[in-house]
Structures are given as structure tokens and as C-alpha cells.
Amino acid sequence: RALITLQKTDSSNPDFLMLVNMLDHELQIRDGEDHPFYAQFNTLSNINHVIVAYVDDHAVGCGAFRRYDAQSVEIKRMFVHHDHRGRGIATMILDTLEGWAREAGFHASILETGFNQPEAIALYTKAGYGVIPNYGPYENVATSVCMRKSVIPKSDGNT
């Protein structure tokens, strides 16, 4: 079995930049004429919480979050190379981002995806995200799906 490792880094990481380039190319195809609208919200400057997934030292996936407000982070730039999908890598990245957000004192994770990405919607639903009203720049965008999840661990009764 291939060894999957996750590395915490930031948006200057060259492997992250390479993967995001692949993600943007895929989104350009999926989003078509809507792509320039979405692209403006996916800038990479100053993202300090980035995860890059490696399979046997090859960068195959990524995800990131940025602070959205005092309580929440926004998950950004989730991507796994198509040759490596279906192996739980995206779930590992998402779990790690949520844990990192929790350690940083945040209570919730929000994200925006789209109807053109049914695999992403399925991933986030399975991970416990629920659909919320579209927020911020996505408010009146019919093709956007916004989701939210609490990242505070459920109380076990002993707290």
C-alpha cells in the first residue's frame, strides 16, 4: 500500500501551488463561463493554513482554510488529483483542517461549493456539513451551495 502523509504548510508551498493550478484548470472546465466570477474569491495570498497530501512523496491533494469571522473558518482550495480519488484522501485533508481550526480556537467551518461539483457536495455531506443560506459573495449565486459544520467536539458528558 502507498504511504499517505499530510503536511501542514502555507500558500507559498510549491506543491500546493501546483495542485491549485490543476484545481483551477478542472474548475474552469466545470464552471465554464461562470469561472471568472468564482476565481476572484480563490486568491492565494496570505493563506497560512494549508494541507498538502502526499502519496509516496508525490503531492496529490490539498486543502486550506482562512479565517472568515471570529468564530468561523472558510475551507478553500480542496482538491485531490483524479488518479488518487476514492481513497479517502480528501476526508483526511478535511479532518486535519477541521482539527487545526479547532486548535486555533474556531467553532465552525463554512465553505462554498457548487452544483457542478456533486462529488464535493457528497464529501462534505458525509463529513457532517449541512447546507446553509448562501453567504457573502455567493448570496445571489444560483449555482453555489454553501455549507457549515461545527468543529467543536460533541460533549461526552464529562466536560
mmCIF file of C-alpha atoms in Angstrom:
data_model
loop_
_atom_site.group_PDB
_atom_site.id
_atom_site.type_symbol
_atom_site.label_atom_id
_atom_site.label_comp_id
_atom_site.label_asym_id
_atom_site.label_seq_id
_atom_site.Cartn_x
_atom_site.Cartn_y
_atom_site.Cartn_z
ATOM 1 C CA ARG A 1 0.000 0.000 0.000
ATOM 2 C CA ALA A 2 1.079 3.516 -0.767
ATOM 3 C CA LEU A 3 2.044 5.716 2.152
ATOM 4 C CA ILE A 4 -0.196 8.774 2.512
ATOM 5 C CA THR A 5 1.235 11.678 4.509
ATOM 6 C CA LEU A 6 -0.148 15.136 5.225
ATOM 7 C CA GLN A 7 1.984 18.240 5.618
ATOM 8 C CA LYS A 8 0.891 21.494 7.259
ATOM 9 C CA THR A 9 2.238 24.453 5.335
ATOM 10 C CA ASP A 10 1.100 27.790 3.844
ATOM 11 C CA SER A 11 0.107 29.165 0.459
ATOM 12 C CA SER A 12 3.714 29.694 -0.651
ATOM 13 C CA ASN A 13 4.310 25.920 -0.814
ATOM 14 C CA PRO A 14 5.247 24.981 -4.423
ATOM 15 C CA ASP A 15 3.372 21.647 -4.271
ATOM 16 C CA PHE A 16 0.243 23.482 -3.103
ATOM 17 C CA LEU A 17 0.577 25.988 -5.952
ATOM 18 C CA MET A 18 0.961 23.161 -8.490
ATOM 19 C CA LEU A 19 -2.150 21.367 -7.169
ATOM 20 C CA VAL A 20 -4.194 24.578 -7.123
ATOM 21 C CA ASN A 21 -3.218 25.122 -10.745
ATOM 22 C CA MET A 22 -4.705 21.677 -11.559
ATOM 23 C CA LEU A 23 -7.811 22.510 -9.490
ATOM 24 C CA ASP A 24 -8.326 25.792 -11.334
ATOM 25 C CA HIS A 25 -7.988 24.029 -14.674
ATOM 26 C CA GLU A 26 -10.648 21.473 -13.647
ATOM 27 C CA LEU A 27 -12.979 24.188 -12.303
ATOM 28 C CA GLN A 28 -12.587 26.194 -15.486
ATOM 29 C CA ILE A 29 -13.953 23.224 -17.411
ATOM 30 C CA ARG A 30 -16.773 22.528 -14.905
ATOM 31 C CA ASP A 31 -17.821 26.138 -14.312
ATOM 32 C CA GLY A 32 -17.472 27.308 -17.906
ATOM 33 C CA GLU A 33 -18.488 30.932 -18.298
ATOM 34 C CA ASP A 34 -19.055 31.294 -14.518
ATOM 35 C CA HIS A 35 -15.377 30.563 -13.782
ATOM 36 C CA PRO A 36 -14.085 34.182 -13.726
ATOM 37 C CA PHE A 37 -16.725 35.070 -11.135
ATOM 38 C CA TYR A 38 -15.617 32.283 -8.774
ATOM 39 C CA ALA A 39 -11.893 32.753 -9.461
ATOM 40 C CA GLN A 40 -11.894 36.182 -7.813
ATOM 41 C CA PHE A 41 -12.698 34.545 -4.424
ATOM 42 C CA ASN A 42 -9.911 31.982 -4.687
ATOM 43 C CA THR A 43 -6.855 34.182 -4.337
ATOM 44 C CA LEU A 44 -3.981 32.542 -2.513
ATOM 45 C CA SER A 45 -2.365 35.479 -0.771
ATOM 46 C CA ASN A 46 -1.841 35.072 2.944
ATOM 47 C CA ILE A 47 -3.365 31.651 3.456
ATOM 48 C CA ASN A 48 -1.462 30.388 6.474
ATOM 49 C CA HIS A 49 -3.314 27.106 6.970
ATOM 50 C CA VAL A 50 -2.667 24.743 4.085
ATOM 51 C CA ILE A 51 -2.522 20.943 3.998
ATOM 52 C CA VAL A 52 -0.752 19.089 1.201
ATOM 53 C CA ALA A 53 -1.309 15.338 0.892
ATOM 54 C CA TYR A 54 1.457 13.148 -0.455
ATOM 55 C CA VAL A 55 1.323 9.578 -1.725
ATOM 56 C CA ASP A 56 4.835 8.133 -1.625
ATOM 57 C CA ASP A 57 6.305 11.664 -1.689
ATOM 58 C CA HIS A 58 4.185 12.818 -4.666
ATOM 59 C CA ALA A 59 1.841 15.736 -3.955
ATOM 60 C CA VAL A 60 -1.671 14.513 -4.823
ATOM 61 C CA GLY A 61 -4.100 16.649 -2.830
ATOM 62 C CA CYS A 62 -4.590 19.859 -0.901
ATOM 63 C CA GLY A 63 -6.953 21.971 1.116
ATOM 64 C CA ALA A 64 -6.785 25.163 3.115
ATOM 65 C CA PHE A 65 -8.727 27.435 5.390
ATOM 66 C CA ARG A 66 -8.763 31.100 6.115
ATOM 67 C CA ARG A 67 -10.395 32.992 8.969
ATOM 68 C CA TYR A 68 -13.915 34.006 7.977
ATOM 69 C CA ASP A 69 -15.005 35.706 11.219
ATOM 70 C CA ALA A 70 -14.249 35.460 14.943
ATOM 71 C CA GLN A 71 -15.942 32.054 15.207
ATOM 72 C CA SER A 72 -15.510 30.506 11.760
ATOM 73 C CA VAL A 73 -13.019 29.453 9.145
ATOM 74 C CA GLU A 74 -13.761 29.034 5.458
ATOM 75 C CA ILE A 75 -12.487 25.875 3.783
ATOM 76 C CA LYS A 76 -10.827 26.718 0.455
ATOM 77 C CA ARG A 77 -8.996 25.016 -2.405
ATOM 78 C CA MET A 78 -9.911 21.399 -1.677
ATOM 79 C CA PHE A 79 -8.531 19.162 -4.413
ATOM 80 C CA VAL A 80 -7.354 15.592 -4.961
ATOM 81 C CA HIS A 81 -5.760 14.582 -8.262
ATOM 82 C CA HIS A 82 -8.202 12.394 -10.226
ATOM 83 C CA ASP A 83 -5.763 9.424 -10.203
ATOM 84 C CA HIS A 84 -5.987 9.356 -6.395
ATOM 85 C CA ARG A 85 -9.697 9.950 -5.752
ATOM 86 C CA GLY A 86 -11.866 7.458 -3.902
ATOM 87 C CA ARG A 87 -9.134 6.599 -1.380
ATOM 88 C CA GLY A 88 -10.207 8.833 1.498
ATOM 89 C CA ILE A 89 -7.529 11.464 0.916
ATOM 90 C CA ALA A 90 -9.985 14.375 0.744
ATOM 91 C CA THR A 91 -11.576 13.213 4.013
ATOM 92 C CA MET A 92 -8.137 13.052 5.669
ATOM 93 C CA ILE A 93 -7.353 16.594 4.481
ATOM 94 C CA LEU A 94 -10.729 17.913 5.646
ATOM 95 C CA ASP A 95 -10.454 16.219 9.073
ATOM 96 C CA THR A 96 -6.982 17.691 9.543
ATOM 97 C CA LEU A 97 -8.123 21.191 8.547
ATOM 98 C CA GLU A 98 -11.056 20.978 10.972
ATOM 99 C CA GLY A 99 -8.772 19.854 13.803
ATOM 100 C CA TRP A 100 -6.343 22.669 13.031
ATOM 101 C CA ALA A 101 -9.210 25.192 13.067
ATOM 102 C CA ARG A 102 -10.424 23.806 16.406
ATOM 103 C CA GLU A 103 -6.884 24.067 17.885
ATOM 104 C CA ALA A 104 -6.792 27.685 16.680
ATOM 105 C CA GLY A 105 -9.962 28.412 18.676
ATOM 106 C CA PHE A 106 -12.558 28.417 15.914
ATOM 107 C CA HIS A 107 -16.003 26.882 16.433
ATOM 108 C CA ALA A 108 -17.290 26.320 12.908
ATOM 109 C CA SER A 109 -16.202 25.643 9.377
ATOM 110 C CA ILE A 110 -18.055 27.033 6.359
ATOM 111 C CA LEU A 111 -17.475 26.535 2.664
ATOM 112 C CA GLU A 112 -18.857 27.204 -0.761
ATOM 113 C CA THR A 113 -19.054 24.614 -3.490
ATOM 114 C CA GLY A 114 -21.320 24.330 -6.483
ATOM 115 C CA PHE A 115 -23.941 22.200 -8.134
ATOM 116 C CA ASN A 116 -21.274 21.455 -10.793
ATOM 117 C CA GLN A 117 -19.319 19.514 -8.153
ATOM 118 C CA PRO A 118 -21.586 16.712 -6.929
ATOM 119 C CA GLU A 119 -18.577 14.758 -5.596
ATOM 120 C CA ALA A 120 -17.662 17.706 -3.358
ATOM 121 C CA ILE A 121 -21.231 18.024 -2.068
ATOM 122 C CA ALA A 122 -21.237 14.280 -1.287
ATOM 123 C CA LEU A 123 -17.879 14.529 0.517
ATOM 124 C CA TYR A 124 -18.972 17.447 2.696
ATOM 125 C CA THR A 125 -22.386 15.921 3.451
ATOM 126 C CA LYS A 126 -20.724 12.665 4.516
ATOM 127 C CA ALA A 127 -18.326 14.696 6.710
ATOM 128 C CA GLY A 128 -21.258 16.254 8.568
ATOM 129 C CA TYR A 129 -21.724 19.555 6.746
ATOM 130 C CA GLY A 130 -25.233 20.910 6.314
ATOM 131 C CA VAL A 131 -26.478 23.290 3.646
ATOM 132 C CA ILE A 132 -26.875 26.884 4.862
ATOM 133 C CA PRO A 133 -28.145 30.039 3.132
ATOM 134 C CA ASN A 134 -25.516 31.325 0.693
ATOM 135 C CA TYR A 135 -23.212 33.799 2.410
ATOM 136 C CA GLY A 136 -21.169 36.831 1.407
ATOM 137 C CA PRO A 137 -20.269 36.997 -2.268
ATOM 138 C CA TYR A 138 -22.287 33.846 -3.045
ATOM 139 C CA GLU A 139 -25.575 35.259 -1.675
ATOM 140 C CA ASN A 140 -27.371 35.576 -5.005
ATOM 141 C CA VAL A 141 -25.484 32.914 -6.945
ATOM 142 C CA ALA A 142 -27.863 30.182 -8.064
ATOM 143 C CA THR A 143 -25.091 27.664 -8.798
ATOM 144 C CA SER A 144 -23.453 27.982 -5.355
ATOM 145 C CA VAL A 145 -24.039 25.615 -2.460
ATOM 146 C CA CYS A 146 -22.871 26.888 0.933
ATOM 147 C CA MET A 147 -22.367 24.516 3.845
ATOM 148 C CA ARG A 148 -21.436 24.653 7.532
ATOM 149 C CA LYS A 149 -20.248 22.306 10.268
ATOM 150 C CA SER A 150 -19.467 22.816 13.933
ATOM 151 C CA VAL A 151 -15.851 21.842 14.653
ATOM 152 C CA ILE A 152 -16.357 21.802 18.417
ATOM 153 C CA PRO A 153 -16.236 18.202 19.625
ATOM 154 C CA LYS A 154 -19.559 16.921 20.912
ATOM 155 C CA SER A 155 -19.580 16.826 24.700
ATOM 156 C CA ASP A 156 -19.103 13.349 26.137
ATOM 157 C CA GLY A 157 -20.917 14.345 29.302
ATOM 158 C CA ASN A 158 -17.716 14.706 31.326
ATOM 159 C CA THR A 159 -16.987 18.308 30.396
#
